[in-house]
Short mmCIF file of C-alpha atoms in Angstrom, two decimals:
data_model
loop_
_atom_site.label_atom_id
_atom_site.label_comp_id
_atom_site.label_asym_id
_atom_site.label_seq_id
_atom_site.Cartn_x
_atom_site.Cartn_y
_atom_site.Cartn_z
CA UNK A 11 -12.66 5.55 31.63
CA UNK A 12 -14.09 4.43 28.31
CA UNK A 13 -11.53 3.61 25.62
CA UNK A 14 -11.92 4.19 21.91
CA UNK A 15 -10.67 2.10 19.00
CA UNK A 16 -8.19 4.90 18.20
CA UNK A 17 -6.78 4.97 21.71
CA UNK A 18 -6.35 1.21 21.70
CA UNK A 19 -4.66 1.32 18.29
CA UNK A 20 -2.22 3.96 19.59
CA UNK A 21 -1.35 1.63 22.44
CA UNK A 22 -0.79 -1.20 19.96
CA UNK A 23 1.50 1.09 17.96
CA UNK A 24 3.42 2.08 21.08
CA UNK A 25 3.70 -1.49 22.29
CA UNK A 26 1.73 -0.68 25.43
CA UNK A 27 -1.42 -2.60 24.68
CA UNK A 28 -2.65 -5.22 27.13
CA UNK A 29 -4.14 -8.21 25.32
CA UNK A 30 -5.50 -11.43 26.77
CA UNK A 31 -7.50 -14.30 25.31
CA UNK A 32 -11.20 -14.55 26.12
CA UNK A 33 -10.57 -17.48 28.46
CA UNK A 34 -7.86 -15.55 30.31
CA UNK A 35 -10.14 -12.52 30.56
CA UNK A 36 -12.95 -14.51 32.17
CA UNK A 37 -10.54 -15.84 34.81
CA UNK A 38 -9.32 -12.31 35.44
CA UNK A 39 -12.88 -11.05 35.92
CA UNK A 40 -13.51 -13.84 38.42
CA UNK A 41 -10.41 -12.83 40.38
CA UNK A 42 -10.57 -9.05 40.20
CA UNK A 43 -14.08 -8.15 39.11
CA UNK A 44 -15.44 -6.59 35.92
CA UNK A 45 -14.44 -3.05 36.76
CA UNK A 46 -10.78 -3.81 37.40
CA UNK A 47 -10.54 -6.18 34.39
CA UNK A 48 -12.01 -3.45 32.15
CA UNK A 49 -9.34 -1.04 33.38
CA UNK A 50 -6.42 -3.42 32.96
CA UNK A 51 -7.19 -5.03 29.61
CA UNK A 52 -7.51 -3.31 26.21
CA UNK A 53 -8.18 -6.19 23.85
CA UNK A 54 -9.62 -9.68 24.23
CA UNK A 55 -9.02 -12.28 21.54
CA UNK A 56 -11.73 -14.80 20.60
CA UNK A 57 -11.49 -17.67 18.15
CA UNK A 58 -13.14 -20.65 16.51
CA UNK A 59 -11.95 -23.57 14.39
CA UNK A 60 -14.95 -25.42 13.00
CA UNK A 61 -16.26 -27.04 9.86
CA UNK A 62 -18.07 -24.32 7.91
CA UNK A 63 -19.75 -25.52 4.73
CA UNK A 64 -20.61 -22.11 3.38
CA UNK A 65 -17.03 -21.38 2.40
CA UNK A 66 -15.20 -21.04 -0.88
CA UNK A 67 -12.77 -19.01 -2.92
CA UNK A 68 -12.81 -16.60 -5.84
CA UNK A 69 -9.93 -17.23 -8.24
CA UNK A 70 -8.64 -15.48 -11.34
CA UNK A 71 -6.48 -17.57 -13.68
CA UNK A 72 -5.24 -14.98 -16.17
CA UNK A 73 -5.69 -15.45 -19.93
CA UNK A 74 -4.35 -18.15 -22.19
CA UNK A 75 -3.36 -17.48 -25.80
CA UNK A 76 -5.64 -17.63 -27.68
CA UNK A 77 -8.01 -16.68 -24.87
CA UNK A 78 -11.00 -18.69 -23.70
CA UNK A 79 -14.23 -17.61 -22.00
CA UNK A 80 -14.39 -20.49 -19.56
CA UNK A 81 -18.02 -21.56 -19.24
CA UNK A 82 -17.45 -24.96 -17.64
CA UNK A 83 -14.57 -25.29 -15.23
CA UNK A 84 -13.06 -28.13 -13.23
CA UNK A 85 -10.25 -28.01 -10.68
CA UNK A 86 -8.90 -31.53 -10.08
CA UNK A 87 -12.24 -32.75 -11.49
CA UNK A 88 -14.24 -30.65 -9.01
CA UNK A 89 -16.69 -28.39 -10.87
CA UNK A 90 -16.13 -24.67 -10.24
CA UNK A 91 -18.54 -21.91 -11.20
CA UNK A 92 -18.33 -20.79 -14.83
CA UNK A 93 -20.88 -18.01 -14.80
CA UNK A 94 -18.52 -15.11 -14.18
CA UNK A 95 -16.16 -13.26 -16.51
CA UNK A 96 -13.86 -15.24 -18.81
CA UNK A 97 -11.26 -16.48 -16.33
CA UNK A 98 -12.89 -15.81 -12.97
CA UNK A 99 -14.39 -18.59 -10.92
CA UNK A 100 -15.73 -19.50 -7.51
CA UNK A 101 -14.87 -22.86 -6.02
CA UNK A 102 -17.21 -23.92 -3.23
CA UNK A 103 -16.07 -26.12 -0.33
CA UNK A 104 -18.86 -28.68 -0.65
CA UNK A 105 -18.69 -29.23 -4.42
CA UNK A 106 -17.69 -32.88 -4.97
CA UNK A 107 -15.22 -34.32 -7.41
CA UNK A 108 -16.81 -35.99 -10.44
CA UNK A 109 -14.34 -38.84 -10.16
CA UNK A 110 -13.52 -39.26 -6.46
CA UNK A 111 -16.86 -38.66 -4.77
CA UNK A 112 -17.03 -37.84 -1.09
CA UNK A 113 -13.32 -38.04 -0.41
CA UNK A 114 -12.34 -35.02 -2.52
CA UNK A 115 -14.14 -31.76 -3.14
CA UNK A 116 -13.79 -28.00 -3.31
CA UNK A 117 -12.46 -27.87 0.24
CA UNK A 118 -9.61 -30.22 -0.72
CA UNK A 119 -8.86 -28.10 -3.82
CA UNK A 120 -8.54 -25.07 -1.53
CA UNK A 121 -6.23 -26.93 0.84
CA UNK A 122 -4.11 -28.29 -2.04
CA UNK A 123 -3.69 -24.73 -3.32
CA UNK A 124 -2.71 -23.52 0.16
CA UNK A 125 -0.20 -26.36 0.41
CA UNK A 126 1.44 -25.14 -2.81
CA UNK A 127 0.31 -28.19 -4.77
CA UNK A 128 -0.29 -28.15 -8.50
CA UNK A 129 -4.00 -28.34 -9.33
CA UNK A 130 -5.33 -29.39 -12.74
CA UNK A 131 -7.46 -26.72 -14.41
CA UNK A 132 -9.75 -27.96 -17.17
CA UNK A 133 -12.21 -25.69 -18.91
CA UNK A 134 -14.59 -25.72 -21.86
CA UNK A 135 -16.24 -22.98 -23.80
CA UNK A 136 -18.59 -22.48 -26.74
CA UNK A 137 -16.12 -20.07 -28.32
CA UNK A 138 -16.83 -16.45 -29.22
CA UNK A 139 -15.31 -13.95 -31.63
CA UNK A 140 -13.40 -12.37 -28.78
CA UNK A 141 -12.62 -15.65 -26.97
CA UNK A 142 -12.15 -18.23 -29.73
CA UNK A 143 -10.61 -21.08 -27.75
CA UNK A 144 -12.95 -23.95 -26.83
CA UNK A 145 -11.00 -26.03 -24.38
CA UNK A 146 -7.98 -25.97 -22.16
CA UNK A 147 -6.25 -28.35 -19.74
CA UNK A 148 -3.34 -27.09 -17.70
CA UNK A 149 -2.04 -26.81 -14.16
CA UNK A 150 -2.17 -23.95 -11.70
CA UNK A 151 -0.65 -23.19 -8.31
CA UNK A 152 -1.66 -20.56 -5.78
CA UNK A 153 1.34 -18.42 -6.79
CA UNK A 154 0.21 -18.42 -10.44
CA UNK A 155 -3.20 -16.97 -9.69
CA UNK A 156 -3.78 -13.24 -10.05
CA UNK A 157 -6.26 -13.22 -7.21
CA UNK A 158 -7.28 -15.92 -4.79
CA UNK A 159 -9.45 -14.90 -1.89
CA UNK A 160 -11.73 -16.79 0.40
CA UNK A 161 -15.19 -15.36 0.50
CA UNK A 162 -17.26 -17.38 2.94
CA UNK A 163 -20.91 -16.35 2.91
CA UNK A 164 -21.66 -17.97 6.27
CA UNK A 165 -19.06 -18.51 8.99
CA UNK A 166 -18.64 -17.81 12.70
CA UNK A 167 -22.02 -19.04 13.90
CA UNK A 168 -22.96 -17.22 17.08
CA UNK A 169 -24.29 -20.51 18.44
CA UNK A 170 -25.35 -23.85 17.00
CA UNK A 171 -27.60 -26.75 17.93
CA UNK A 172 -26.19 -29.83 19.59
CA UNK A 173 -27.23 -33.04 17.83
CA UNK A 174 -28.52 -36.45 18.82
CA UNK A 175 -30.39 -39.27 17.07
CA UNK A 176 -33.45 -41.03 18.49
CA UNK A 177 -33.80 -43.57 15.66
CA UNK A 178 -32.64 -47.18 15.71
CA UNK A 179 -29.97 -46.73 13.08
CA UNK A 180 -26.69 -44.86 12.98
CA UNK A 181 -26.89 -41.52 11.16
CA UNK A 182 -24.05 -39.87 9.28
CA UNK A 183 -24.57 -36.11 9.34
CA UNK A 184 -22.69 -32.84 9.13
CA UNK A 185 -22.85 -33.03 12.94
CA UNK A 186 -20.76 -36.20 12.77
CA UNK A 187 -21.74 -39.82 13.34
CA UNK A 188 -24.81 -39.99 15.56
CA UNK A 189 -25.26 -43.30 17.34
CA UNK A 190 -28.73 -44.91 17.50
CA UNK A 191 -31.13 -44.41 20.41
CA UNK A 192 -29.54 -41.14 21.49
CA UNK A 193 -26.21 -42.89 22.06
CA UNK A 194 -24.26 -39.65 21.82
CA UNK A 195 -24.58 -35.88 21.55
CA UNK A 196 -22.29 -33.76 19.36
CA UNK A 197 -21.83 -30.00 19.52
CA UNK A 198 -19.88 -27.58 17.43
CA UNK A 199 -18.74 -24.29 18.91
CA UNK A 200 -15.77 -23.22 20.98
CA UNK A 201 -18.21 -22.02 23.67
CA UNK A 202 -17.02 -19.11 25.77
CA UNK A 203 -14.02 -18.59 23.46
CA UNK A 204 -16.23 -18.26 20.38
CA UNK A 205 -16.34 -14.70 18.97
CA UNK A 206 -20.05 -13.93 18.87
CA UNK A 207 -20.78 -15.21 22.39
CA UNK A 208 -18.47 -12.43 23.55
CA UNK A 209 -20.02 -9.55 21.64
CA UNK A 210 -23.62 -10.75 21.48
CA UNK A 211 -25.02 -7.34 20.56
CA UNK A 212 -22.40 -6.52 17.91
CA UNK A 213 -21.03 -3.39 19.52
CA UNK A 214 -17.57 -3.95 18.11
CA UNK A 215 -18.08 -6.44 15.28
CA UNK A 216 -19.62 -5.23 12.05
CA UNK A 217 -18.83 -4.65 8.39
CA UNK A 218 -15.13 -3.89 8.02
CA UNK A 219 -13.97 -5.46 11.29
CA UNK A 220 -10.46 -6.79 10.79
CA UNK A 221 -10.20 -10.46 11.70
CA UNK A 222 -7.73 -13.32 11.65
CA UNK A 223 -8.88 -15.59 8.82
CA UNK A 224 -7.01 -18.80 8.16
CA UNK A 225 -3.65 -17.21 8.93
CA UNK A 226 -4.26 -13.97 7.01
CA UNK A 227 -5.70 -10.64 8.08
CA UNK A 228 -9.20 -10.64 6.68
CA UNK A 229 -12.41 -8.73 7.18
CA UNK A 230 -16.05 -9.09 8.04
CA UNK A 231 -17.62 -8.43 4.64
CA UNK A 232 -21.31 -8.55 5.43
CA UNK A 233 -23.85 -10.25 7.63
CA UNK A 234 -23.71 -13.99 7.03
CA UNK A 235 -26.47 -15.88 5.25
CA UNK A 236 -29.21 -17.18 7.59
CA UNK A 237 -28.31 -14.36 9.96
CA UNK A 238 -30.76 -14.42 12.87
CA UNK A 239 -31.06 -11.60 15.36
CA UNK A 240 -34.09 -11.10 17.53
CA UNK A 241 -35.30 -11.07 21.12
CA UNK A 242 -35.35 -14.86 21.31
CA UNK A 243 -31.68 -15.29 20.47
CA UNK A 244 -30.33 -12.95 23.08
CA UNK A 245 -31.98 -12.76 26.48
CA UNK A 246 -30.46 -10.73 29.29
CA UNK A 247 -27.43 -10.09 27.12
CA UNK A 248 -26.67 -13.79 26.71
CA UNK A 249 -26.98 -15.86 23.55
CA UNK A 250 -29.61 -18.58 23.94
CA UNK A 251 -30.05 -20.18 20.52
CA UNK A 252 -28.58 -20.36 17.03
CA UNK A 253 -28.13 -16.79 16.01
CA UNK A 254 -26.14 -14.47 13.84
CA UNK A 255 -23.49 -15.43 11.30
CA UNK A 256 -20.81 -13.48 9.43
CA UNK A 257 -19.65 -13.33 5.82
CA UNK A 258 -15.88 -13.06 5.80
CA UNK A 259 -13.20 -12.32 3.23
CA UNK A 260 -9.43 -12.72 3.16
CA UNK A 261 -6.44 -13.23 0.89
CA UNK A 262 -5.68 -16.93 0.40
CA UNK A 263 -2.11 -16.11 -0.52
CA UNK A 264 -1.46 -15.26 3.13
CA UNK A 265 -3.31 -18.27 4.53
CA UNK A 266 -2.04 -21.65 5.63
CA UNK A 267 -3.45 -25.13 5.97
CA UNK A 268 -2.49 -24.85 9.62
CA UNK A 269 -5.68 -22.81 9.98
CA UNK A 270 -7.75 -23.91 6.96
CA UNK A 271 -8.34 -27.63 6.68
CA UNK A 272 -10.37 -29.68 4.23
CA UNK A 273 -12.65 -32.31 5.71
CA UNK A 274 -15.02 -35.01 4.56
CA UNK A 275 -17.95 -36.20 6.61
CA UNK A 276 -19.02 -39.80 5.99
CA UNK A 277 -22.07 -40.03 3.69
CA UNK A 278 -22.46 -36.25 3.83
CA UNK A 279 -19.67 -34.74 1.80
CA UNK A 280 -16.82 -32.29 1.99
CA UNK A 281 -16.51 -29.15 4.06
CA UNK A 282 -13.86 -26.76 5.25
CA UNK A 283 -12.56 -26.25 8.77
CA UNK A 284 -12.00 -22.50 8.99
CA UNK A 285 -9.88 -20.91 11.69
CA UNK A 286 -11.10 -17.45 12.65
CA UNK A 287 -9.99 -15.09 15.37
CA UNK A 288 -11.71 -11.82 16.24
CA UNK A 289 -10.18 -9.24 18.57
CA UNK A 290 -12.69 -7.45 20.78
CA UNK A 291 -11.77 -4.09 22.33
CA UNK A 292 -12.68 -3.66 25.99
CA UNK A 293 -14.31 -0.28 25.38
CA UNK A 294 -15.85 0.01 28.84
CA UNK A 295 -17.32 -1.97 31.72
CA UNK A 296 -20.41 -2.94 29.72
CA UNK A 297 -18.18 -4.55 27.10
CA UNK A 298 -16.21 -6.25 29.86
CA UNK A 299 -19.43 -7.73 31.25
CA UNK A 300 -20.25 -9.26 27.87
CA UNK A 301 -16.70 -10.63 27.65
CA UNK A 302 -16.99 -12.18 31.11
CA UNK A 303 -19.62 -14.71 29.97
CA UNK A 304 -18.83 -18.30 30.95
CA UNK A 305 -19.79 -21.71 29.59
CA UNK A 306 -22.26 -22.13 32.43
CA UNK A 307 -24.12 -19.01 31.22
CA UNK A 308 -24.42 -19.94 27.56
CA UNK A 309 -26.90 -22.46 26.26
CA UNK A 310 -27.86 -24.31 23.17
CA UNK A 311 -30.51 -26.92 22.48
CA UNK A 312 -30.14 -30.63 21.85
CA UNK A 313 -31.97 -31.37 18.63
CA UNK A 314 -33.07 -34.77 17.34
CA UNK A 315 -31.51 -35.26 13.89
CA UNK A 316 -33.43 -38.53 13.63
CA UNK A 317 -36.43 -36.53 12.45
CA UNK A 318 -35.70 -35.64 8.82
CA UNK A 319 -37.66 -32.40 8.78
CA UNK A 320 -36.86 -28.71 8.67
CA UNK A 321 -38.10 -28.26 12.22
CA UNK A 322 -36.55 -30.98 14.27
CA UNK A 323 -37.72 -31.67 17.81
CA UNK A 324 -35.79 -30.01 20.59
CA UNK A 325 -35.13 -32.50 23.38
CA UNK A 326 -33.75 -30.10 25.94
CA UNK A 327 -31.81 -26.94 26.61
CA UNK A 328 -28.22 -27.47 27.71
CA UNK A 329 -25.36 -25.28 28.89
CA UNK A 330 -21.91 -25.44 27.33
CA UNK A 331 -20.53 -26.28 30.74
CA UNK A 332 -22.61 -29.45 30.76
CA UNK A 333 -21.74 -30.30 27.14
CA UNK A 334 -18.05 -29.87 27.93
CA UNK A 335 -18.28 -32.12 31.01
CA UNK A 336 -18.26 -35.19 28.75
CA UNK A 337 -21.85 -36.27 29.26
CA UNK A 338 -25.35 -34.85 29.49
CA UNK A 339 -28.52 -36.20 30.95
CA UNK A 340 -31.07 -37.10 28.31
CA UNK A 341 -34.33 -38.95 29.01
CA UNK A 342 -32.95 -40.08 32.36
CA UNK A 343 -29.79 -41.53 30.81
CA UNK A 344 -26.24 -40.24 30.93
CA UNK A 345 -25.25 -39.68 27.30
CA UNK A 346 -21.63 -39.04 26.23
CA UNK A 347 -20.92 -35.78 24.41
CA UNK A 348 -18.29 -35.00 21.80
CA UNK A 349 -17.16 -31.77 20.15
CA UNK A 350 -16.72 -31.29 16.39
CA UNK A 351 -15.08 -27.91 16.72
CA UNK A 352 -11.43 -27.98 17.75
CA UNK A 353 -11.02 -26.04 20.97
CA UNK A 354 -7.29 -26.73 20.88
CA UNK A 355 -6.97 -25.06 17.48
CA UNK A 356 -9.22 -22.18 18.53
CA UNK A 357 -6.96 -21.60 21.54
CA UNK A 358 -3.91 -21.67 19.28
CA UNK A 359 -5.52 -18.95 17.14
CA UNK A 360 -6.54 -16.84 20.15
CA UNK A 361 -2.95 -17.01 21.47
CA UNK A 362 -1.45 -16.21 18.08
CA UNK A 363 -3.77 -13.24 17.57
CA UNK A 364 -2.88 -12.03 21.04
CA UNK A 365 0.81 -12.08 20.21
CA UNK A 366 0.27 -10.42 16.81
CA UNK A 367 -1.54 -7.54 18.51
CA UNK A 368 1.05 -7.28 21.31
CA UNK A 369 3.82 -7.12 18.72
CA UNK A 370 2.09 -4.31 16.81
CA UNK A 371 1.38 -6.52 13.79
CA UNK A 372 -2.40 -6.47 13.98
CA UNK A 373 -4.54 -3.36 14.52
CA UNK A 374 -8.22 -3.09 15.31
CA UNK A 375 -10.64 -1.77 12.72
CA UNK A 376 -13.81 -0.15 13.93
CA UNK A 377 -16.83 -1.37 11.93
CA UNK A 378 -17.58 1.00 9.08
CA UNK A 379 -21.21 -0.04 9.30
CA UNK A 380 -23.22 -1.86 11.96
CA UNK A 381 -24.94 -5.13 11.12
CA UNK A 382 -28.73 -5.25 11.02
CA UNK A 383 -30.34 -5.31 14.44
CA UNK A 384 -33.09 -7.62 13.23
CA UNK A 385 -32.54 -10.76 11.22
CA UNK A 386 -35.13 -13.38 10.29
CA UNK A 387 -34.42 -16.76 8.83
CA UNK A 388 -37.41 -17.52 6.66
CA UNK A 389 -38.14 -20.96 5.25
CA UNK A 390 -38.40 -21.61 1.52
CA UNK A 391 -41.96 -21.17 0.35
CA UNK A 392 -42.70 -23.92 -2.12
CA UNK A 393 -45.05 -22.74 -4.83
CA UNK A 394 -46.94 -25.23 -6.96
CA UNK A 395 -45.44 -25.48 -10.43
CA UNK A 396 -47.85 -24.23 -13.08
CA UNK B 3 -5.30 -69.04 26.16
CA UNK B 4 -4.13 -67.18 23.09
CA UNK B 5 -5.75 -65.13 20.38
CA UNK B 6 -4.87 -64.98 16.70
CA UNK B 7 -6.51 -63.18 13.85
CA UNK B 8 -6.72 -65.20 10.66
CA UNK B 9 -7.72 -64.65 7.05
CA UNK B 10 -9.12 -67.83 5.54
CA UNK B 11 -9.59 -68.37 1.84
CA UNK B 12 -12.11 -71.06 1.00
CA UNK B 13 -11.97 -72.74 -2.41
CA UNK B 14 -15.42 -72.79 -4.11
CA UNK B 15 -15.95 -76.53 -3.49
CA UNK B 16 -15.46 -76.08 0.29
CA UNK B 17 -17.88 -73.27 0.95
CA UNK B 18 -20.70 -75.70 1.72
CA UNK B 19 -18.71 -77.62 4.35
CA UNK B 20 -19.10 -76.81 8.07
CA UNK B 21 -15.42 -76.09 8.55
CA UNK B 22 -15.81 -73.38 11.15
CA UNK B 23 -18.13 -75.65 13.12
CA UNK B 24 -15.37 -78.27 13.29
CA UNK B 25 -12.90 -75.67 14.52
CA UNK B 26 -15.24 -74.90 17.39
CA UNK B 27 -16.37 -78.44 18.11
CA UNK B 28 -13.18 -80.45 17.64
CA UNK B 29 -10.58 -77.95 18.75
CA UNK B 30 -12.52 -75.93 21.30
CA UNK B 31 -11.68 -72.65 19.58
CA UNK B 32 -13.71 -69.58 20.30
CA UNK B 33 -14.56 -67.93 17.05
CA UNK B 34 -15.23 -64.26 16.47
CA UNK B 35 -16.03 -63.39 12.85
CA UNK B 36 -14.72 -59.96 11.90
CA UNK B 37 -15.64 -60.04 8.24
CA UNK B 38 -17.04 -62.70 5.94
CA UNK B 39 -17.65 -63.04 2.25
CA UNK B 40 -18.94 -66.49 1.52
CA UNK B 41 -21.32 -67.61 -1.20
CA UNK B 42 -22.03 -71.15 -2.40
CA UNK B 43 -19.73 -72.25 -5.24
CA UNK B 44 -17.60 -69.11 -5.13
CA UNK B 45 -14.26 -68.48 -3.54
CA UNK B 46 -14.94 -67.34 0.03
CA UNK B 47 -13.01 -65.16 2.43
CA UNK B 48 -13.35 -65.09 6.17
CA UNK B 49 -11.60 -62.86 8.63
CA UNK B 50 -11.85 -64.06 12.20
CA UNK B 51 -10.28 -64.04 15.59
CA UNK B 52 -9.61 -67.44 17.14
CA UNK B 53 -9.15 -67.93 20.83
CA UNK B 54 -7.96 -71.14 22.45
CA UNK B 55 -4.92 -72.91 23.83
CA UNK B 56 -1.76 -72.61 21.76
CA UNK B 57 -1.93 -76.31 21.00
CA UNK B 58 -5.52 -76.23 19.82
CA UNK B 59 -4.92 -73.17 17.66
CA UNK B 60 -2.06 -74.98 15.96
CA UNK B 61 -4.13 -78.10 15.45
CA UNK B 62 -7.04 -76.05 14.16
CA UNK B 63 -4.86 -74.32 11.62
CA UNK B 64 -3.43 -77.66 10.58
CA UNK B 65 -6.97 -78.92 10.05
CA UNK B 66 -7.65 -75.91 7.80
CA UNK B 67 -4.63 -76.79 5.72
CA UNK B 68 -5.77 -80.41 5.36
CA UNK B 69 -9.13 -79.19 4.14
CA UNK B 70 -7.51 -77.08 1.43
CA UNK B 71 -8.35 -73.81 3.16
CA UNK B 72 -5.52 -71.36 2.77
CA UNK B 73 -4.96 -69.13 5.75
CA UNK B 74 -2.83 -66.27 6.87
CA UNK B 75 -2.35 -65.02 10.39
CA UNK B 76 -2.54 -61.27 10.60
CA UNK B 77 -2.62 -58.44 13.04
CA UNK B 78 -4.80 -55.42 12.87
CA UNK B 79 -4.58 -52.08 14.54
CA UNK B 80 -5.89 -48.58 14.17
CA UNK B 81 -3.38 -45.94 13.18
CA UNK B 82 -3.83 -42.33 14.21
CA UNK B 83 -2.14 -40.00 11.73
CA UNK B 84 -1.46 -37.23 14.18
CA UNK B 85 -0.15 -34.86 11.52
CA UNK B 86 -3.59 -34.82 9.89
CA UNK B 87 -5.49 -34.49 13.18
CA UNK B 88 -6.94 -31.14 14.27
CA UNK B 89 -8.18 -32.46 17.63
CA UNK B 90 -11.81 -31.70 16.84
CA UNK B 91 -13.11 -34.68 18.81
CA UNK B 92 -15.47 -36.14 16.17
CA UNK B 93 -13.95 -39.62 16.66
CA UNK B 94 -14.62 -39.56 20.39
CA UNK B 95 -18.34 -39.40 19.58
CA UNK B 96 -18.30 -43.00 18.35
CA UNK B 97 -15.49 -44.67 20.30
CA UNK B 98 -17.22 -47.30 22.47
CA UNK B 99 -14.28 -47.96 24.82
CA UNK B 100 -13.08 -44.37 25.20
CA UNK B 101 -9.72 -45.41 23.79
CA UNK B 102 -10.05 -42.14 21.88
CA UNK B 103 -10.61 -39.42 24.40
CA UNK B 104 -10.27 -35.67 24.78
CA UNK B 105 -7.63 -35.10 27.39
CA UNK B 106 -8.88 -32.93 30.26
CA UNK B 107 -8.23 -29.22 30.13
CA UNK B 108 -6.02 -29.33 27.07
CA UNK B 109 -8.77 -30.60 24.75
CA UNK B 110 -6.18 -32.66 22.96
CA UNK B 111 -7.04 -36.06 21.52
CA UNK B 112 -5.38 -39.03 23.15
CA UNK B 113 -5.42 -42.59 21.84
CA UNK B 114 -4.92 -45.48 24.23
CA UNK B 115 -4.22 -48.44 21.92
CA UNK B 116 -4.66 -50.94 24.75
CA UNK B 117 -8.32 -49.93 25.09
CA UNK B 118 -9.05 -50.07 21.34
CA UNK B 119 -11.68 -52.66 20.35
CA UNK B 120 -10.83 -52.32 16.65
CA UNK B 121 -14.45 -51.55 15.78
CA UNK B 122 -13.23 -49.09 13.13
CA UNK B 123 -16.07 -46.63 13.77
CA UNK B 124 -13.52 -43.84 14.18
CA UNK B 125 -12.14 -44.45 10.69
CA UNK B 126 -15.41 -43.31 9.13
CA UNK B 127 -16.24 -40.74 11.77
CA UNK B 128 -13.00 -38.78 11.34
CA UNK B 129 -13.59 -35.87 8.96
CA UNK B 130 -9.85 -35.35 8.44
CA UNK B 131 -9.21 -38.91 7.32
CA UNK B 132 -6.69 -39.22 10.14
CA UNK B 133 -7.68 -42.72 11.32
CA UNK B 134 -6.72 -45.81 9.36
CA UNK B 135 -6.94 -49.54 9.74
CA UNK B 136 -3.61 -51.23 9.44
CA UNK B 137 -3.58 -54.92 8.68
CA UNK B 138 -0.25 -56.67 8.72
CA UNK B 139 0.60 -60.28 8.24
#
C-alpha cells in the first residue's frame, strides 16, 4: 500500500488528498494505530518558527547612471557584503547598524523590506574604467529590486540544546535571558511539530524539497552548515541530540513579516525569526511510525551556558514533554522552563500549509538528491601564527 | 494604607541632607527606591514608592516641598504591544510573578497586569521589543 510522491501529487491535483498537521497525525495514530493512520493520511505538515541567526538575503539593485561597482554597501547604515558583482549584495541577519547598535541590524532591514518600507542604500567604490562612479546614496524598496531572495545557510535545526546558567550573575544569550543559579531553563524547538524530528533519517527531505518559507514556496538548497548526522544523534529512529540543519532558499517578494520577523536579543545582537513549514508524505507505515513520534520520546540536553567554553557541561538529558510541562527538575530543584520558539506561530504555519495543499496550491517535490548520511561538526583548529 | 510612586528632584545643595530618613522617621512612610541618581553637589533624582496613611503621605510630600525638593507623582506600568508579539515565550523565562505566562494548550502569551511586579526584566528579555515601560504622571 506504499504511496509515491507522484501518486500523492495526483491526489493534490484532484482535490482528493488527505492532509493533517503533525500534531493531528500523532493523535490519529494514538486512536487508530500506525497502520490505519498510514492508510488514511497522505501528507503531514510540520513547522517551526524560531530565531535563526544564519539567515540573510541576496539582493540585486540594478545599475545607476553612470554605473558604480559597489565595494562598500550600507542598507539603513547596516553594512552589506560588497564582494560580489557590481550591484549584488548579501545582507546578513546579525550584521549590526553602525549607528543604532543592537536594536537594528540586517534582520530589521529584511523585515523593513518585507513591510514595503523604503530603505536607504549607500555605497562607495574606488571607481573603474567600466564603473566610474564612486559613491551613491538613494532609497530602495522590495519592489524596486531585480532579485531579492532569502538564502539561509543554517535553518531548521533538527534539535537544539536547552540552556541554563549556573553562575551568580544573569546572562544575556542567544538562548534568551538566563537567570543566575540555574533560575530558569530555555529551549528552542517546536518539539514534535518540528520538521526534522518527523523525518529523522531524511527519507523525504533532501535537496530540492519544496517548503513553506516565510510565506513563500521555497526549497531546501543544501545541507545546512554545522550539519551533524551520525549514530549518536539518532538512536532507535529517534533524535537524541543537536543534529542536522538545512540551507533554504526562497523568493522574498512572496514573503511576509507575518512569517519572517526581526528580533534583537539583549547584549547579543540581532537575529531573524524564520517561519518554515515542511510537508512530509506518508509513503508507508515506516514513514508513519517516524511521524508518530511524541514529545515524550524526543530528548535534548540541558547545557550550562555559564561555562564560556566551546564544550559546555551537560547537566542532564530531558524530554520535550518535561520541558513543555513548565518546569524541570535540576539538582533537586524545580526550575521553570520557557520556550524561545513560537509554537503558536509554528501551528499557524502547519495549518496554513495544510490548507494550501488541500486546495491544490502546494505540491510535493521529491528530493533531487539525498543529503549526506554522515555529517561531522569539527571544531576550528587554531594554528600558531608564524 | 496607600501607595504612591514619586519622582523627586533634589537641588544640588540638598543632596547631603537626610531627607528620605525624615520621611521614614517623622511620617512613618515605607520607602521603596526604584531608581536613584544622587551625587554630592549635583542635581539628584530619586524614583521611589511611598507607602503610608493618606494623611502621612500628604504631610510627607508637603515636607518635601518645604525642603525645596520638587516632586511629581507618577504611575508606571508595563505595556505589552501585542501586534509585535509572536508568542515565543522568551519573556516568561524571566517573569518572577508569572504575570507573563504561556496559556495552556494554546501556547499563547497572557499578561495578568495585577500580578506584575514592574521589575522590567521582560522589557529587555523580549527579542521583538514588544514590552515597554510606561510612566505617566
